[in-house]
Amino acid sequence: MNQASHHVVVVGAGFGGLEFTRALAGAPVRITMIDKRNHHLFQPLLYQVATTALATSEIAWPVRHLLRKRKDVTTLLANVVGVDRAGKRVLLEDGSAVAYDTLLLATGARHAYFGHDEWEPFAPGLKTLEDATTIRRRILLAFEQAERETDPAKRQALLTIAIVGGGPTGVELAGTIVELAHDTLRGEFRNIDTRQTRVVLIEASDRILANFAPKLSDYATKALERLGVTIELGRAVTRCDAEGVVFGDKHLSAGTILWAAGVAASPAAEWLGAAADRAGMVLVEPDLSVPGSPEIFVVGDAAHVLRPDGRPVPGVAPAAKQQGRHVAATLKARLAGDTSPRPFRYRHDGDLATIGKRAAVIDFGWIKLTGWAAWWLWGIAHIYFLIGFRNRLAVSLSWLWIYATGQRSARLITQGDDDKG
């Protein structure tokens, strides 16, 4: 192996791919970073863009800017469509290819509609900036349309927002949307009272925040209900369309439906022709490499990784970053001549979810927090992980302003006409 010419290709500039690239600083390699978008996205705060609390530029950064000082890294804006394992090439949409010696796939996840992809036009998910601005537009347009609607039943449907999925994203959306309607928009319309907005959170299991301790789920349920959120448990969604949503034997007329119920992996397993789980995640080796191709690694939401107790590693940013660092250390060891097995060990730092602007739940295992103190700790943790002083300052000031006044400054309807249905 000629170390000086060892070429590493990274597909995906998310948490895993970026952390891997950073950890390889100083290694005797040259790196090509490929992503179909030109920015790194801080996904944990994406819902705040969707609900008008933050602007897009406050949670996303150009990849080229982040890597500008790394002369060993070349950044390509391109769409990957396949991997030639035998020829060790990444195939691009324009017909070109990029050769690699080591390949890292950190391609994330996409929405999963449990075999009902026809629901997507009516119930957008939340994975990209485009998703966030689409959701923001639909929510704000629903209020604008309700202002002009004279039929009481149609007006109430426009003022009803259904959220499918009671995990952290669904809970965070529900809490902040009801505050947007009840506090921020109050008094801005003449023909409607935005406090009549109904937010319904639909969860197929018997409790929301199923990954949290039961007492934290109970706290979150009560906190959302105090805000005015209606929670429907134990009934799976069976239909989404322009009229609303059906769950169990109940039909809910809703002008806006948001999907937070499930995710599927990117097409990485299809590109590789590799074995995958039901969500499409690649079944990787203990060191995160692909069976039969030790030079290919998969991390983050695209990889099926198990903890020692048999539970899957969660699809959260800290896990992807840990995996990126692990693969970088493995590659460095290999370049130094050490090919001994290096199984990945996940360290769980805890679960966090916020409920509106004054409450949150935090589960660190050894300690569990709720309420105001948890909200502040949640905010500090998220600000800490943002990139750059400017963004930390901007987000902090936005949150303090919302906390003090209830007002949100990013209430912009963009992207033109809504094309739902």
Tab-separated table of C-alpha atoms in Angstrom:
chain	number	residue	atom	x	y	z
A	1	MET	CA	0.000	0.000	0.000
A	2	ASN	CA	1.416	3.361	-1.015
A	3	GLN	CA	0.248	5.487	1.890
A	4	ALA	CA	1.028	8.801	0.232
A	5	SER	CA	-1.442	8.068	-2.550
A	6	HIS	CA	-4.124	6.365	-0.431
A	7	HIS	CA	-7.430	7.862	-1.560
A	8	VAL	CA	-10.365	8.031	0.851
A	9	VAL	CA	-13.826	8.826	-0.500
A	10	VAL	CA	-16.518	10.014	1.898
A	11	VAL	CA	-20.131	10.040	0.729
A	12	GLY	CA	-22.237	12.261	2.952
A	13	ALA	CA	-21.295	15.440	4.846
A	14	GLY	CA	-23.492	14.733	7.846
A	15	PHE	CA	-22.325	14.146	11.397
A	16	GLY	CA	-20.611	10.819	10.671
A	17	GLY	CA	-18.883	11.835	7.465
A	18	LEU	CA	-17.700	15.184	8.777
A	19	GLU	CA	-16.401	13.718	12.038
A	20	PHE	CA	-14.533	10.996	10.123
A	21	THR	CA	-12.930	13.618	7.886
A	22	ARG	CA	-11.921	15.775	10.834
A	23	ALA	CA	-10.426	12.802	12.683
A	24	LEU	CA	-8.237	11.971	9.668
A	25	ALA	CA	-6.449	15.315	9.859
A	26	GLY	CA	-2.730	14.675	9.514
A	27	ALA	CA	-3.119	11.128	8.204
A	28	PRO	CA	-1.174	10.187	5.040
A	29	VAL	CA	-4.263	10.200	2.819
A	30	ARG	CA	-6.078	12.405	0.369
A	31	ILE	CA	-9.825	12.717	0.832
A	32	THR	CA	-12.715	13.392	-1.512
A	33	MET	CA	-15.962	14.448	0.182
A	34	ILE	CA	-19.095	13.952	-1.960
A	35	ASP	CA	-22.549	15.222	-1.071
A	36	LYS	CA	-25.607	16.079	-3.134
A	37	ARG	CA	-26.078	19.242	-1.038
A	38	ASN	CA	-23.511	21.914	-0.392
A	39	HIS	CA	-24.180	22.189	3.342
A	40	HIS	CA	-23.802	20.333	6.602
A	41	LEU	CA	-27.109	20.352	8.487
A	42	PHE	CA	-27.608	20.333	12.259
A	43	GLN	CA	-30.669	18.094	12.120
A	44	PRO	CA	-31.604	18.181	15.835
A	45	LEU	CA	-32.831	21.767	15.369
A	46	LEU	CA	-34.463	21.261	11.985
A	47	TYR	CA	-37.933	21.271	13.539
A	48	GLN	CA	-37.279	24.826	14.752
A	49	VAL	CA	-36.845	25.989	11.167
A	50	ALA	CA	-40.098	24.215	10.285
A	51	THR	CA	-41.895	26.036	13.094
A	52	THR	CA	-40.492	29.533	12.397
A	53	ALA	CA	-38.169	29.757	15.421
A	54	LEU	CA	-34.886	29.726	13.482
A	55	ALA	CA	-33.689	30.660	10.011
A	56	THR	CA	-32.111	28.087	7.714
A	57	SER	CA	-28.683	29.738	7.868
A	58	GLU	CA	-28.577	29.320	11.645
A	59	ILE	CA	-28.432	25.512	11.510
A	60	ALA	CA	-26.573	24.818	8.245
A	61	TRP	CA	-23.069	25.608	7.034
A	62	PRO	CA	-21.415	25.296	3.595
A	63	VAL	CA	-19.253	22.174	3.502
A	64	ARG	CA	-16.537	23.954	1.552
A	65	HIS	CA	-16.273	26.594	4.256
A	66	LEU	CA	-16.028	23.988	7.025
A	67	LEU	CA	-13.196	22.205	5.201
A	68	ARG	CA	-11.493	25.249	3.688
A	69	LYS	CA	-8.314	24.807	5.762
A	70	ARG	CA	-7.977	21.122	4.899
A	71	LYS	CA	-5.781	21.098	1.790
A	72	ASP	CA	-5.978	17.283	1.797
A	73	VAL	CA	-9.750	17.389	1.190
A	74	THR	CA	-11.504	17.925	-2.152
A	75	THR	CA	-15.234	18.615	-1.965
A	76	LEU	CA	-17.577	17.568	-4.774
A	77	LEU	CA	-21.225	18.559	-5.172
A	78	ALA	CA	-22.613	15.458	-6.883
A	79	ASN	CA	-25.302	12.811	-6.634
A	80	VAL	CA	-24.078	9.259	-6.008
A	81	VAL	CA	-26.095	6.534	-7.755
A	82	GLY	CA	-24.047	3.410	-7.081
A	83	VAL	CA	-20.841	1.730	-5.960
A	84	ASP	CA	-18.713	-0.569	-8.121
A	85	ARG	CA	-17.254	-2.792	-5.406
A	86	ALA	CA	-15.136	-4.858	-7.803
A	87	GLY	CA	-13.668	-1.796	-9.509
A	88	LYS	CA	-13.539	0.232	-6.271
A	89	ARG	CA	-15.379	3.203	-7.786
A	90	VAL	CA	-18.192	5.475	-6.642
A	91	LEU	CA	-20.633	6.034	-9.505
A	92	LEU	CA	-22.122	9.492	-10.041
A	93	GLU	CA	-25.367	10.566	-11.690
A	94	ASP	CA	-23.606	12.358	-14.541
A	95	GLY	CA	-21.956	9.108	-15.646
A	96	SER	CA	-18.556	9.807	-14.112
A	97	ALA	CA	-16.913	7.824	-11.319
A	98	VAL	CA	-14.505	8.447	-8.440
A	99	ALA	CA	-11.997	5.728	-7.572
A	100	TYR	CA	-11.260	4.917	-3.929
A	101	ASP	CA	-8.915	2.895	-1.765
A	102	THR	CA	-11.131	3.332	1.300
A	103	LEU	CA	-14.809	4.296	1.120
A	104	LEU	CA	-17.006	5.657	3.897
A	105	LEU	CA	-20.760	5.780	3.312
A	106	ALA	CA	-22.424	8.209	5.720
A	107	THR	CA	-25.565	8.819	3.731
A	108	GLY	CA	-28.155	9.115	6.479
A	109	ALA	CA	-31.826	8.229	6.316
A	110	ARG	CA	-34.988	9.168	4.476
A	111	HIS	CA	-38.688	9.061	5.329
A	112	ALA	CA	-40.468	5.707	5.632
A	113	TYR	CA	-44.213	5.440	5.117
A	114	PHE	CA	-44.529	1.716	5.877
A	115	GLY	CA	-45.238	0.796	2.286
A	116	HIS	CA	-47.514	3.772	1.618
A	117	ASP	CA	-45.296	6.178	-0.279
A	118	GLU	CA	-48.449	7.698	-1.772
A	119	TRP	CA	-48.943	9.445	1.591
A	120	GLU	CA	-45.818	11.576	1.228
A	121	PRO	CA	-47.406	14.443	-0.787
A	122	PHE	CA	-49.984	14.888	1.988
A	123	ALA	CA	-47.724	14.225	5.007
A	124	PRO	CA	-44.190	15.558	4.517
A	125	GLY	CA	-41.415	14.358	6.789
A	126	LEU	CA	-38.545	16.337	8.235
A	127	LYS	CA	-35.025	15.402	7.126
A	128	THR	CA	-33.732	18.316	5.012
A	129	LEU	CA	-33.865	22.106	4.881
A	130	GLU	CA	-36.262	21.772	1.961
A	131	ASP	CA	-38.539	19.639	4.142
A	132	ALA	CA	-38.425	22.244	6.895
A	133	THR	CA	-39.331	25.157	4.642
A	134	THR	CA	-42.082	23.068	3.019
A	135	ILE	CA	-43.599	22.337	6.425
A	136	ARG	CA	-43.251	25.975	7.477
A	137	ARG	CA	-45.029	27.051	4.318
A	138	ARG	CA	-47.894	24.586	4.798
A	139	ILE	CA	-48.450	25.574	8.419
A	140	LEU	CA	-48.483	29.299	7.679
A	141	LEU	CA	-50.608	28.897	4.527
A	142	ALA	CA	-53.188	26.966	6.542
A	143	PHE	CA	-53.704	30.024	8.764
A	144	GLU	CA	-53.887	32.304	5.738
A	145	GLN	CA	-56.491	30.065	4.086
A	146	ALA	CA	-58.479	29.801	7.317
A	147	GLU	CA	-58.601	33.603	7.521
A	148	ARG	CA	-60.512	33.649	4.207
A	149	GLU	CA	-62.656	30.527	4.774
A	150	THR	CA	-66.306	31.184	5.618
A	151	ASP	CA	-67.427	27.595	6.178
A	152	PRO	CA	-66.950	26.782	9.917
A	153	ALA	CA	-66.162	23.094	9.353
A	154	LYS	CA	-63.585	23.798	6.647
A	155	ARG	CA	-62.075	26.561	8.752
A	156	GLN	CA	-61.635	24.225	11.718
A	157	ALA	CA	-60.038	21.604	9.464
A	158	LEU	CA	-57.538	24.205	8.286
A	159	LEU	CA	-56.806	24.999	11.925
A	160	THR	CA	-56.162	21.321	12.721
A	161	ILE	CA	-52.612	20.000	12.482
A	162	ALA	CA	-52.022	16.256	12.745
A	163	ILE	CA	-48.571	14.929	13.623
A	164	VAL	CA	-47.976	11.220	13.016
A	165	GLY	CA	-45.372	9.741	15.350
A	166	GLY	CA	-44.755	10.294	19.058
A	167	GLY	CA	-40.965	10.131	19.120
A	168	PRO	CA	-38.756	13.142	19.930
A	169	THR	CA	-39.412	14.844	16.567
A	170	GLY	CA	-43.186	14.488	16.874
A	171	VAL	CA	-43.193	15.688	20.473
A	172	GLU	CA	-40.973	18.674	19.685
A	173	LEU	CA	-43.080	19.641	16.673
A	174	ALA	CA	-46.316	19.384	18.652
A	175	GLY	CA	-45.109	21.542	21.502
A	176	THR	CA	-43.657	24.331	19.412
A	177	ILE	CA	-46.530	24.417	16.877
A	178	VAL	CA	-49.148	24.875	19.579
A	179	GLU	CA	-47.080	27.717	21.051
A	180	LEU	CA	-46.755	29.284	17.603
A	181	ALA	CA	-50.538	29.223	17.210
A	182	HIS	CA	-51.513	30.180	20.750
A	183	ASP	CA	-48.826	32.789	21.485
A	184	THR	CA	-46.906	34.064	18.457
A	185	LEU	CA	-49.800	34.445	15.996
A	186	ARG	CA	-52.423	35.551	18.502
A	187	GLY	CA	-53.986	38.837	17.480
A	188	GLU	CA	-52.454	38.937	14.004
A	189	PHE	CA	-55.610	37.764	12.177
A	190	ARG	CA	-59.040	39.369	12.080
A	191	ASN	CA	-61.404	36.535	11.122
A	192	ILE	CA	-59.873	33.659	13.082
A	193	ASP	CA	-58.641	33.113	16.615
A	194	THR	CA	-55.417	31.149	16.250
A	195	ARG	CA	-55.894	29.888	19.814
A	196	GLN	CA	-58.605	27.630	18.343
A	197	THR	CA	-55.886	25.719	16.494
A	198	ARG	CA	-55.949	22.034	17.324
A	199	VAL	CA	-52.691	20.044	17.341
A	200	VAL	CA	-53.175	16.266	17.415
A	201	LEU	CA	-50.245	13.919	18.062
A	202	ILE	CA	-50.929	10.363	16.841
A	203	GLU	CA	-48.817	7.466	18.135
A	204	ALA	CA	-49.457	3.789	17.316
A	205	SER	CA	-47.932	2.450	20.553
A	206	ASP	CA	-49.197	2.909	24.093
A	207	ARG	CA	-46.996	5.901	24.978
A	208	ILE	CA	-45.045	8.724	23.424
A	209	LEU	CA	-41.224	8.879	23.700
A	210	ALA	CA	-41.046	5.094	23.869
A	211	ASN	CA	-37.233	5.137	24.133
A	212	PHE	CA	-37.403	7.160	27.345
A	213	ALA	CA	-38.193	5.887	30.840
A	214	PRO	CA	-41.974	5.521	31.397
A	215	LYS	CA	-42.085	8.313	33.985
A	216	LEU	CA	-40.504	10.710	31.479
A	217	SER	CA	-43.057	9.670	28.856
A	218	ASP	CA	-45.807	10.369	31.374
A	219	TYR	CA	-44.336	13.783	32.140
A	220	ALA	CA	-44.109	14.638	28.430
A	221	THR	CA	-47.725	13.558	27.906
A	222	LYS	CA	-48.984	15.782	30.712
A	223	ALA	CA	-46.805	18.710	29.604
A	224	LEU	CA	-48.126	18.528	26.037
A	225	GLU	CA	-51.708	18.256	27.234
A	226	ARG	CA	-51.218	21.343	29.426
A	227	LEU	CA	-50.090	23.198	26.313
A	228	GLY	CA	-53.270	22.089	24.550
A	229	VAL	CA	-52.018	19.186	22.426
A	230	THR	CA	-54.410	16.260	21.919
A	231	ILE	CA	-52.610	12.910	22.139
A	232	GLU	CA	-54.048	9.813	20.453
A	233	LEU	CA	-52.388	6.512	21.427
A	234	GLY	CA	-52.691	2.895	20.396
A	235	ARG	CA	-54.029	3.373	16.875
A	236	ALA	CA	-51.904	3.229	13.741
A	237	VAL	CA	-52.512	5.519	10.794
A	238	THR	CA	-54.170	3.745	7.870
A	239	ARG	CA	-54.677	6.627	5.459
A	240	CYS	CA	-53.402	10.122	4.678
A	241	ASP	CA	-54.972	12.256	1.974
A	242	ALA	CA	-56.075	15.788	1.171
A	243	GLU	CA	-59.009	15.463	3.568
A	244	GLY	CA	-57.027	14.421	6.608
A	245	VAL	CA	-55.839	11.288	8.339
A	246	VAL	CA	-57.430	8.001	9.421
A	247	PHE	CA	-56.135	6.154	12.484
A	248	GLY	CA	-57.905	3.088	13.798
A	249	ASP	CA	-61.578	3.680	13.047
A	250	LYS	CA	-61.335	7.447	13.417
A	251	HIS	CA	-61.097	10.087	10.686
A	252	LEU	CA	-59.563	13.448	11.526
A	253	SER	CA	-60.087	16.353	9.134
A	254	ALA	CA	-56.776	18.180	9.070
A	255	GLY	CA	-55.438	20.898	6.817
A	256	THR	CA	-51.859	19.970	7.671
A	257	ILE	CA	-50.384	16.517	8.288
A	258	LEU	CA	-46.757	16.083	9.362
A	259	TRP	CA	-44.918	12.755	9.301
A	260	ALA	CA	-42.593	11.853	12.178
A	261	ALA	CA	-43.331	8.144	12.399
A	262	GLY	CA	-40.552	6.288	10.682
A	263	VAL	CA	-37.334	6.398	8.725
A	264	ALA	CA	-35.592	4.161	6.222
A	265	ALA	CA	-31.913	4.099	5.388
A	266	SER	CA	-30.487	5.720	2.290
A	267	PRO	CA	-29.919	3.457	-0.750
A	268	ALA	CA	-26.414	2.483	0.491
A	269	ALA	CA	-27.313	-1.211	0.779
A	270	GLU	CA	-28.715	-1.168	-2.770
A	271	TRP	CA	-25.562	0.481	-4.099
A	272	LEU	CA	-23.430	-2.199	-2.460
A	273	GLY	CA	-25.665	-5.195	-3.062
A	274	ALA	CA	-25.211	-5.829	0.676
A	275	ALA	CA	-27.475	-7.496	3.235
A	276	ALA	CA	-29.734	-5.061	5.076
A	277	ASP	CA	-32.331	-5.010	7.824
A	278	ARG	CA	-36.016	-4.199	7.281
A	279	ALA	CA	-35.290	-0.460	7.328
A	280	GLY	CA	-32.632	-0.836	4.627
A	281	MET	CA	-29.661	-0.355	6.965
A	282	VAL	CA	-26.505	-2.228	5.955
A	283	LEU	CA	-25.670	-5.157	8.233
A	284	VAL	CA	-22.083	-4.214	8.951
A	285	GLU	CA	-19.277	-6.099	10.658
A	286	PRO	CA	-18.389	-5.235	14.291
A	287	ASP	CA	-15.773	-2.761	13.011
A	288	LEU	CA	-18.435	-1.070	10.803
A	289	SER	CA	-16.998	-2.465	7.565
A	290	VAL	CA	-19.090	-4.171	4.892
A	291	PRO	CA	-18.937	-7.987	4.859
A	292	GLY	CA	-16.604	-9.071	2.069
A	293	SER	CA	-15.252	-5.527	1.533
A	294	PRO	CA	-13.074	-4.483	4.479
A	295	GLU	CA	-12.162	-1.254	2.658
A	296	ILE	CA	-15.787	-0.045	2.741
A	297	PHE	CA	-17.363	1.306	5.940
A	298	VAL	CA	-20.916	2.412	6.661
A	299	VAL	CA	-21.831	4.683	9.598
A	300	GLY	CA	-24.773	6.598	11.019
A	301	ASP	CA	-28.377	6.020	9.981
A	302	ALA	CA	-27.267	3.886	7.020
A	303	ALA	CA	-25.690	1.219	9.261
A	304	HIS	CA	-27.312	-1.478	11.391
A	305	VAL	CA	-25.120	-1.623	14.497
A	306	LEU	CA	-25.903	-3.485	17.714
A	307	ARG	CA	-24.892	-2.717	21.271
A	308	PRO	CA	-23.470	-5.513	23.464
A	309	ASP	CA	-26.964	-6.068	24.934
A	310	GLY	CA	-28.394	-6.682	21.465
A	311	ARG	CA	-30.251	-3.393	21.165
A	312	PRO	CA	-29.587	-1.303	18.039
A	313	VAL	CA	-27.434	1.792	18.268
A	314	PRO	CA	-29.875	4.750	17.978
A	315	GLY	CA	-29.892	6.951	14.921
A	316	VAL	CA	-28.706	10.092	16.694
A	317	ALA	CA	-25.904	12.552	16.003
A	318	PRO	CA	-23.602	11.430	18.858
A	319	ALA	CA	-23.706	7.844	17.596
A	320	ALA	CA	-22.788	8.863	14.049
A	321	LYS	CA	-19.922	11.011	15.333
A	322	GLN	CA	-18.602	8.173	17.496
A	323	GLN	CA	-18.713	5.835	14.507
A	324	GLY	CA	-16.922	8.360	12.309
A	325	ARG	CA	-14.122	8.702	14.845
A	326	HIS	CA	-13.884	4.920	15.221
A	327	VAL	CA	-13.498	4.320	11.489
A	328	ALA	CA	-10.866	7.068	11.273
A	329	ALA	CA	-8.879	5.397	14.075
A	330	THR	CA	-9.223	2.022	12.342
A	331	LEU	CA	-7.958	3.427	9.044
A	332	LYS	CA	-5.007	5.137	10.747
A	333	ALA	CA	-4.093	1.850	12.428
A	334	ARG	CA	-4.284	0.001	9.115
A	335	LEU	CA	-2.058	2.562	7.410
A	336	ALA	CA	0.454	2.011	10.202
A	337	GLY	CA	0.392	-1.749	9.573
A	338	ASP	CA	-1.992	-2.782	12.386
A	339	THR	CA	-4.799	-4.896	10.926
A	340	SER	CA	-6.066	-6.345	14.198
A	341	PRO	CA	-9.879	-6.294	14.691
A	342	ARG	CA	-11.270	-3.072	16.144
A	343	PRO	CA	-14.941	-3.611	17.107
A	344	PHE	CA	-17.011	-0.475	17.616
A	345	ARG	CA	-18.322	0.216	21.119
A	346	TYR	CA	-21.137	2.732	21.445
A	347	ARG	CA	-21.261	5.060	24.445
A	348	HIS	CA	-24.784	6.310	25.065
A	349	ASP	CA	-24.718	9.906	26.306
A	350	GLY	CA	-28.448	10.132	26.987
A	351	ASP	CA	-31.808	11.002	25.418
A	352	LEU	CA	-33.194	14.526	25.194
A	353	ALA	CA	-36.468	16.015	23.962
A	354	THR	CA	-37.946	19.468	24.413
A	355	ILE	CA	-41.611	20.295	24.986
A	356	GLY	CA	-42.295	23.849	23.955
A	357	LYS	CA	-40.178	26.700	25.290
A	358	ARG	CA	-40.269	25.955	29.009
A	359	ALA	CA	-40.015	22.182	29.470
A	360	ALA	CA	-37.951	19.210	28.363
A	361	VAL	CA	-37.149	15.645	29.381
A	362	ILE	CA	-33.604	14.331	29.719
A	363	ASP	CA	-32.599	10.737	30.420
A	364	PHE	CA	-28.914	10.228	31.178
A	365	GLY	CA	-29.583	6.831	32.718
A	366	TRP	CA	-28.014	7.731	36.055
A	367	ILE	CA	-30.101	10.888	36.274
A	368	LYS	CA	-33.437	11.913	34.800
A	369	LEU	CA	-34.545	15.541	34.560
A	370	THR	CA	-37.792	17.238	33.602
A	371	GLY	CA	-39.202	20.717	33.360
A	372	TRP	CA	-37.499	24.086	33.286
A	373	ALA	CA	-34.047	22.881	34.360
A	374	ALA	CA	-34.094	20.164	31.691
A	375	TRP	CA	-35.069	22.751	29.063
A	376	TRP	CA	-32.083	24.936	29.890
A	377	LEU	CA	-29.722	21.954	29.889
A	378	TRP	CA	-31.188	20.824	26.534
A	379	GLY	CA	-30.578	24.320	25.117
A	380	ILE	CA	-27.020	24.538	26.410
A	381	ALA	CA	-26.195	21.114	24.961
A	382	HIS	CA	-27.538	22.026	21.520
A	383	ILE	CA	-25.838	25.419	21.435
A	384	TYR	CA	-22.545	23.767	22.394
A	385	PHE	CA	-22.689	21.436	19.387
A	386	LEU	CA	-23.512	24.178	16.874
A	387	ILE	CA	-20.648	25.186	14.605
A	388	GLY	CA	-19.172	28.655	15.029
A	389	PHE	CA	-19.610	31.521	17.471
A	390	ARG	CA	-21.947	33.452	15.154
A	391	ASN	CA	-24.459	30.602	15.008
A	392	ARG	CA	-24.273	29.946	18.738
A	393	LEU	CA	-24.929	33.627	19.404
A	394	ALA	CA	-27.745	33.886	16.831
A	395	VAL	CA	-29.566	30.797	18.114
A	396	SER	CA	-29.131	31.863	21.742
A	397	LEU	CA	-30.573	35.308	21.037
A	398	SER	CA	-33.468	33.827	19.031
A	399	TRP	CA	-34.348	31.466	21.861
A	400	LEU	CA	-34.101	34.163	24.518
A	401	TRP	CA	-36.352	36.432	22.429
A	402	ILE	CA	-38.931	33.666	21.962
A	403	TYR	CA	-38.710	32.760	25.651
A	404	ALA	CA	-39.278	36.354	26.738
A	405	THR	CA	-41.838	37.511	24.167
A	406	GLY	CA	-43.261	34.454	22.406
A	407	GLN	CA	-42.412	36.050	19.055
A	408	ARG	CA	-40.699	34.141	16.224
A	409	SER	CA	-38.910	36.048	13.489
A	410	ALA	CA	-38.694	33.412	10.708
A	411	ARG	CA	-42.392	33.382	9.719
A	412	LEU	CA	-41.773	33.471	5.983
A	413	ILE	CA	-43.864	31.722	3.323
A	414	THR	CA	-41.385	30.744	0.623
A	415	GLN	CA	-40.953	28.304	-2.304
A	416	GLY	CA	-43.996	29.461	-4.261
A	417	ASP	CA	-47.332	27.674	-4.543
A	418	ASP	CA	-48.067	24.660	-2.397
A	419	ASP	CA	-48.406	21.525	-4.504
A	420	LYS	CA	-49.979	19.166	-1.979
A	421	GLY	CA	-51.994	16.479	-3.640
